Each structure stands twice: as C-alpha cells, then as structure tokens.
C-alpha cells in the first residue's frame, strides 16, 4: 500500500507544480492511478485470454457496450482510489508522510515503483509479443 501511496504522492506533486491548485492536482493524480489500474486489469484479462484460452471480453459486444464497460470500470477504480487516498483528509496525511521520509527509504520506494512499472509493461506489451512469436514459431 505504501508504494501505491507513493505513486499517488509523485503524481500529485507533479500536477501541483504545474498549477498550484490542490483540487486539480488531487483529481489528476486520481485519474493517473485510474488509468494505470485500468491498463493493468485490461492487460491481465488480455493475457489470460491469450495464454489460457479464456473468453476475451467484447468479442461479441458492440463498441457501445464495450465503451460503457470501460467507463464503468474506470468509475469504479476512481471511486476506490478516492476513498483510499483522498476521502476524509487522507490526501494531506499522505503528502505530509512522504515529505518527512528519509532519502534511503525513498530510494527503496522508487525501486519498488520501477519494478511495478516494469512488470506492468511486461504484462501489457511483453507477454502478448512473446505469445505472438511463440505462436508463429511453433505453428
């Protein structure tokens, strides 16, 4: 959970530097996390459909149904992030917590964050690419 909060903190800090607007920075950081979470979930579903033959959502759905599903998923993630990170002053507590963290711990958090990003990219791009190459090679 701490790495997740640190990701929120970094995103918030970046958006706050641009505009100095607390509400906009909070909303933008929440949207960033929502996009990351949605991409991670979609990559898990896509990889499970590729590798294990499970049903790929949306194969028989039209674009409107797919769009409604994606928007609903994003709203659910946005609400989860809001209640975990912003609701009842949690945002300020997270900001205060990471302002006073020692540099050694920040380095450790950045390493964990880099691992998270690397795993996310492997799930999103690497595994489908590997599947495609293996499928071409063995078929």
Coordinates of N, CA and C in Angstrom, one line a residue:
X1 N 0.8 -1.2 0.0 CA 0.0 0.0 0.0 C 0.9 1.3 0.0
X2 N 2.0 1.1 0.6 CA 2.9 2.3 0.7 C 3.4 2.7 -0.7
X3 N 3.7 1.8 -1.5 CA 4.2 2.1 -2.9 C 3.1 2.8 -3.7
X4 N 1.9 2.3 -3.5 CA 0.7 2.8 -4.1 C 0.5 4.3 -3.7
X5 N 0.6 4.5 -2.4 CA 0.5 5.9 -1.9 C 1.6 6.8 -2.4
X6 N 2.8 6.2 -2.6 CA 4.0 7.0 -3.1 C 3.7 7.3 -4.6
X7 N 3.1 6.4 -5.3 CA 2.8 6.7 -6.7 C 1.8 7.9 -6.7
X8 N 0.8 7.9 -5.8 CA -0.1 9.0 -5.7 C 0.6 10.3 -5.4
X9 N 1.5 10.2 -4.4 CA 2.3 11.4 -4.0 C 3.1 12.0 -5.2
X10 N 3.8 11.1 -5.9 CA 4.6 11.6 -7.0 C 3.7 12.3 -8.1
X11 N 2.6 11.6 -8.4 CA 1.7 12.2 -9.4 C 1.1 13.5 -8.9
X12 N 0.7 13.6 -7.6 CA 0.1 14.8 -7.1 C 1.1 15.9 -7.1
X13 N 2.3 15.6 -6.7 CA 3.4 16.6 -6.7 C 3.7 17.2 -8.1
X14 N 3.7 16.3 -9.1 CA 3.9 16.7 -10.4 C 2.8 17.7 -10.9
X15 N 1.6 17.3 -10.7 CA 0.4 18.2 -11.1 C 0.4 19.4 -10.3
X16 N 0.7 19.4 -9.0 CA 0.6 20.6 -8.2 C 1.7 21.6 -8.6
X17 N 2.8 21.2 -9.1 CA 3.9 22.1 -9.5 C 3.4 22.9 -10.7
X18 N 2.6 22.2 -11.6 CA 2.1 22.9 -12.8 C 1.2 24.0 -12.5
X19 N 0.2 23.8 -11.6 CA -0.9 24.8 -11.5 C -1.1 25.4 -10.1
X20 N -0.5 24.7 -9.1 CA -0.7 25.2 -7.7 C -2.1 25.1 -7.2
X21 N -2.9 24.2 -7.8 CA -4.3 24.0 -7.5 C -4.4 22.7 -6.8
X22 N -4.8 22.6 -5.5 CA -4.9 21.4 -4.8 C -6.0 20.4 -5.4
X23 N -7.1 21.0 -5.7 CA -8.2 20.2 -6.2 C -7.9 19.5 -7.5
X24 N -7.3 20.3 -8.4 CA -6.9 19.8 -9.7 C -5.8 18.8 -9.6
X25 N -4.8 19.0 -8.7 CA -3.7 18.1 -8.5 C -4.3 16.8 -8.0
X26 N -5.2 16.8 -7.0 CA -5.8 15.6 -6.5 C -6.5 14.8 -7.5
X27 N -7.4 15.5 -8.3 CA -8.1 14.9 -9.3 C -7.2 14.3 -10.4
X28 N -6.2 15.0 -10.8 CA -5.3 14.5 -11.8 C -4.5 13.3 -11.3
X29 N -4.1 13.3 -10.1 CA -3.4 12.1 -9.5 C -4.3 10.9 -9.5
X30 N -5.6 11.2 -9.1 CA -6.6 10.1 -9.1 C -6.8 9.5 -10.5
X31 N -6.9 10.4 -11.5 CA -7.1 9.9 -12.8 C -5.9 9.1 -13.3
X32 N -4.7 9.6 -13.0 CA -3.5 8.8 -13.4 C -3.5 7.4 -12.8
X33 N -3.9 7.3 -11.5 CA -3.9 6.0 -10.9 C -5.1 5.1 -11.5
X34 N -6.2 5.8 -11.9 CA -7.3 5.1 -12.5 C -6.8 4.5 -13.9
X35 N -6.1 5.3 -14.6 CA -5.6 4.8 -15.9 C -4.6 3.7 -15.7
X36 N -3.7 3.8 -14.8 CA -2.7 2.7 -14.5 C -3.5 1.4 -14.1
X37 N -4.4 1.5 -13.2 CA -5.2 0.4 -12.7 C -6.0 -0.2 -13.9
X38 N -6.6 0.6 -14.7 CA -7.4 0.1 -15.8 C -6.5 -0.7 -16.8
X39 N -5.4 -0.1 -17.1 CA -4.5 -0.8 -18.1 C -4.0 -2.1 -17.5
X40 N -3.7 -2.1 -16.2 CA -3.2 -3.3 -15.6 C -4.3 -4.4 -15.6
X41 N -5.5 -4.0 -15.3 CA -6.6 -5.0 -15.4 C -6.8 -5.5 -16.8
X42 N -6.8 -4.6 -17.7 CA -7.0 -5.0 -19.1 C -5.9 -5.9 -19.6
X43 N -4.7 -5.6 -19.2 CA -3.6 -6.5 -19.6 C -3.7 -7.9 -19.0
X44 N -4.2 -8.0 -17.8 CA -4.3 -9.3 -17.1 C -5.4 -10.1 -17.9
X45 N -6.5 -9.4 -18.2 CA -7.6 -10.1 -18.9 C -7.1 -10.5 -20.3
X46 N -6.4 -9.6 -21.0 CA -5.9 -9.9 -22.4 C -4.9 -11.1 -22.3
X47 N -4.0 -11.1 -21.4 CA -3.0 -12.1 -21.3 C -3.7 -13.5 -20.9
X48 N -4.7 -13.4 -20.0 CA -5.4 -14.7 -19.7 C -6.1 -15.2 -20.9
X49 N -6.7 -14.3 -21.7 CA -7.4 -14.8 -22.9 C -6.4 -15.4 -23.9
X50 N -5.2 -14.8 -24.0 CA -4.2 -15.3 -25.0 C -3.6 -16.6 -24.5
X51 N -3.1 -16.6 -23.3 CA -2.3 -17.8 -22.8 C -3.2 -19.0 -22.4
X52 N -4.3 -18.7 -21.8 CA -5.1 -19.8 -21.2 C -6.4 -20.0 -21.9
X53 N -6.7 -19.3 -23.0 CA -7.9 -19.5 -23.8 C -9.2 -19.1 -23.1
X54 N -9.1 -18.2 -22.1 CA -10.4 -17.8 -21.5 C -11.1 -16.8 -22.5
X55 N -12.3 -16.5 -22.2 CA -13.0 -15.6 -23.1 C -12.5 -14.2 -23.1
X56 N -12.3 -13.7 -24.2 CA -11.9 -12.3 -24.3 C -13.2 -11.4 -24.3
X57 N -13.3 -10.5 -23.3 CA -14.5 -9.7 -23.2 C -14.6 -8.8 -24.4
X58 N -15.8 -8.7 -24.9 CA -16.0 -7.8 -26.0 C -15.9 -8.4 -27.4
X59 N -15.7 -9.7 -27.5 CA -15.6 -10.3 -28.9 C -16.9 -10.2 -29.6
X60 N -18.0 -10.4 -28.8 CA -19.3 -10.3 -29.4 C -20.1 -9.1 -29.0
X61 N -19.5 -8.2 -28.3 CA -20.1 -6.9 -27.9 C -19.9 -5.8 -29.0
X62 N -20.8 -4.9 -29.1 CA -20.6 -3.8 -30.0 C -19.8 -2.8 -29.3
X63 N -19.4 -1.7 -30.0 CA -18.5 -0.7 -29.4 C -19.1 0.1 -28.3
X64 N -20.4 0.3 -28.4 CA -21.1 1.0 -27.3 C -21.1 0.2 -26.0
X65 N -21.4 -1.1 -26.1 CA -21.3 -1.9 -24.9 C -19.9 -1.9 -24.3
X66 N -18.9 -2.0 -25.1 CA -17.5 -2.0 -24.7 C -17.2 -0.7 -24.0
X67 N -17.6 0.4 -24.6 CA -17.3 1.7 -24.1 C -18.0 1.9 -22.7
X68 N -19.2 1.4 -22.6 CA -19.9 1.5 -21.3 C -19.2 0.7 -20.3
X69 N -18.7 -0.5 -20.6 CA -18.0 -1.3 -19.7 C -16.7 -0.7 -19.2
X70 N -16.0 -0.1 -20.2 CA -14.7 0.6 -19.8 C -14.9 1.8 -18.9
X71 N -16.0 2.6 -19.2 CA -16.3 3.7 -18.4 C -16.7 3.3 -17.0
X72 N -17.5 2.2 -17.0 CA -18.0 1.7 -15.6 C -16.8 1.3 -14.8
X73 N -15.8 0.6 -15.5 CA -14.7 0.1 -14.8 C -13.8 1.3 -14.3
X74 N -13.7 2.3 -15.1 CA -12.9 3.5 -14.7 C -13.6 4.2 -13.5
X75 N -14.9 4.3 -13.6 CA -15.6 4.9 -12.4 C -15.4 4.2 -11.1
X76 N -15.5 2.8 -11.2 CA -15.2 2.0 -10.0 C -13.8 2.2 -9.5
X77 N -12.8 2.2 -10.4 CA -11.5 2.4 -9.9 C -11.3 3.8 -9.4
X78 N -11.9 4.8 -10.0 CA -11.8 6.2 -9.5 C -12.4 6.3 -8.1
X79 N -13.5 5.7 -7.9 CA -14.2 5.7 -6.5 C -13.3 5.0 -5.5
X80 N -12.7 3.9 -5.9 CA -11.8 3.1 -5.0 C -10.6 4.0 -4.6
X81 N -10.0 4.6 -5.6 CA -8.8 5.5 -5.3 C -9.2 6.7 -4.5
X82 N -10.4 7.2 -4.8 CA -10.9 8.4 -4.0 C -11.0 8.0 -2.5
X83 N -11.7 6.9 -2.2 CA -11.9 6.6 -0.8 C -10.6 6.1 -0.1
X84 N -9.7 5.5 -0.9 CA -8.4 5.1 -0.3 C -7.4 6.2 -0.1
X85 N -7.5 7.2 -0.9 CA -6.4 8.2 -0.9 C -6.8 9.7 -0.6
X86 N -8.0 10.0 -0.8 CA -8.4 11.4 -0.7 C -9.4 11.7 0.4
X87 N -10.4 10.8 0.5 CA -11.5 11.0 1.4 C -11.1 11.2 2.8
X88 N -11.8 12.1 3.5 CA -11.5 12.5 4.9 C -10.1 12.9 5.2
X89 N -9.5 13.7 4.3 CA -8.2 14.3 4.6 C -7.0 13.3 4.4
X90 N -7.2 12.1 3.8 CA -6.1 11.2 3.7 C -5.1 11.8 2.7
X91 N -5.5 12.6 1.8 CA -4.5 13.2 0.9 C -3.5 14.0 1.6
X92 N -3.9 14.8 2.5 CA -2.9 15.7 3.2 C -2.0 14.8 4.1
X93 N -2.6 13.7 4.7 CA -1.8 12.9 5.5 C -0.7 12.2 4.7
X94 N -1.1 11.7 3.5 CA -0.1 11.1 2.6 C 1.0 12.1 2.2
X95 N 0.6 13.3 1.9 CA 1.6 14.3 1.5 C 2.5 14.6 2.6
X96 N 2.0 14.8 3.8 CA 2.8 15.0 5.0 C 3.8 13.9 5.3
X97 N 3.2 12.6 5.1 CA 4.1 11.5 5.4 C 5.3 11.4 4.5
X98 N 5.1 11.7 3.2 CA 6.2 11.5 2.3 C 7.2 12.7 2.3
X99 N 6.8 13.8 2.8 CA 7.7 15.0 2.9 C 8.8 14.7 3.9
X100 N 8.5 13.8 4.9 CA 9.4 13.6 6.0 C 10.1 12.2 5.9
X101 N 10.0 11.5 4.8 CA 10.6 10.2 4.7 C 12.1 10.4 4.4
X102 N 12.9 9.6 5.1 CA 14.3 9.6 4.8 C 14.7 9.3 3.3
X103 N 15.8 9.8 2.8 CA 16.2 9.6 1.4 C 16.4 8.1 1.2
X104 N 16.9 7.3 2.1 CA 17.1 5.9 1.9 C 15.8 5.1 1.7
X105 N 14.8 5.5 2.4 CA 13.5 4.8 2.2 C 12.9 5.3 0.8
X106 N 13.1 6.5 0.5 CA 12.6 7.0 -0.8 C 13.2 6.2 -2.0
X107 N 14.5 5.9 -1.9 CA 15.2 5.2 -2.9 C 14.6 3.8 -3.0
X108 N 14.3 3.2 -1.8 CA 13.7 1.9 -1.8 C 12.3 1.9 -2.5
X109 N 11.5 2.9 -2.2 CA 10.2 3.1 -2.7 C 10.3 3.3 -4.3
X110 N 11.3 4.1 -4.7 CA 11.4 4.3 -6.1 C 11.8 3.0 -6.9
X111 N 12.6 2.1 -6.2 CA 12.9 0.8 -6.8 C 11.7 0.0 -6.9
X112 N 10.9 -0.1 -5.9 CA 9.6 -0.8 -5.9 C 8.7 -0.3 -7.0
X113 N 8.7 1.0 -7.1 CA 7.8 1.6 -8.2 C 8.3 1.3 -9.6
X114 N 9.6 1.3 -9.7 CA 10.2 0.9 -11.0 C 9.9 -0.5 -11.4
X115 N 10.0 -1.4 -10.4 CA 9.6 -2.8 -10.6 C 8.1 -2.9 -11.0
X116 N 7.3 -2.2 -10.3 CA 5.8 -2.2 -10.6 C 5.6 -1.7 -12.1
X117 N 6.3 -0.7 -12.5 CA 6.1 -0.2 -13.9 C 6.7 -1.2 -14.9
X118 N 7.8 -1.8 -14.6 CA 8.4 -2.8 -15.4 C 7.5 -4.0 -15.6
X119 N 6.9 -4.5 -14.5 CA 6.0 -5.7 -14.5 C 4.7 -5.3 -15.3
X120 N 4.3 -4.1 -15.1 CA 3.1 -3.6 -15.9 C 3.3 -3.6 -17.4
X121 N 4.5 -3.1 -17.8 CA 4.8 -3.1 -19.2 C 5.0 -4.5 -19.8
X122 N 5.6 -5.3 -19.0 CA 5.8 -6.7 -19.4 C 4.4 -7.3 -19.7
X123 N 3.5 -7.1 -18.7 CA 2.1 -7.7 -18.9 C 1.4 -7.1 -20.1
X124 N 1.6 -5.8 -20.3 CA 0.8 -5.1 -21.3 C 1.4 -5.4 -22.7
X125 N 2.8 -5.4 -22.8 CA 3.4 -5.5 -24.1 C 4.2 -6.8 -24.3
X126 N 5.0 -7.1 -23.3 CA 5.9 -8.2 -23.4 C 5.2 -9.6 -23.6
X127 N 4.3 -9.9 -22.8 CA 3.7 -11.3 -22.9 C 2.9 -11.5 -24.2
X128 N 2.1 -10.5 -24.6 CA 1.4 -10.7 -25.9 C 2.4 -10.8 -27.1
X129 N 3.5 -10.0 -27.0 CA 4.6 -10.1 -28.0 C 5.2 -11.5 -28.0
X130 N 5.5 -12.0 -26.8 CA 6.1 -13.4 -26.7 C 5.1 -14.4 -27.2
X131 N 3.9 -14.3 -26.9 CA 2.9 -15.2 -27.4 C 2.8 -15.2 -28.9
X132 N 2.8 -14.1 -29.5 CA 2.8 -14.0 -30.9 C 4.0 -14.6 -31.6
X133 N 5.2 -14.4 -31.0 CA 6.4 -15.0 -31.6 C 6.4 -16.5 -31.4
X134 N 6.0 -17.0 -30.2 CA 5.9 -18.4 -30.0 C 4.9 -19.1 -30.9
X135 N 3.7 -18.4 -31.1 CA 2.7 -18.9 -31.9 C 3.2 -19.0 -33.4
X136 N 3.9 -18.0 -33.8 CA 4.4 -18.0 -35.2 C 5.5 -19.1 -35.4
X137 N 6.3 -19.3 -34.3 CA 7.4 -20.2 -34.4 C 6.9 -21.7 -34.4
X138 N 5.9 -22.0 -33.6 CA 5.5 -23.4 -33.4 C 4.3 -23.8 -34.2
X139 N 3.8 -22.9 -35.0 CA 2.6 -23.2 -35.9 C 3.0 -23.4 -37.3

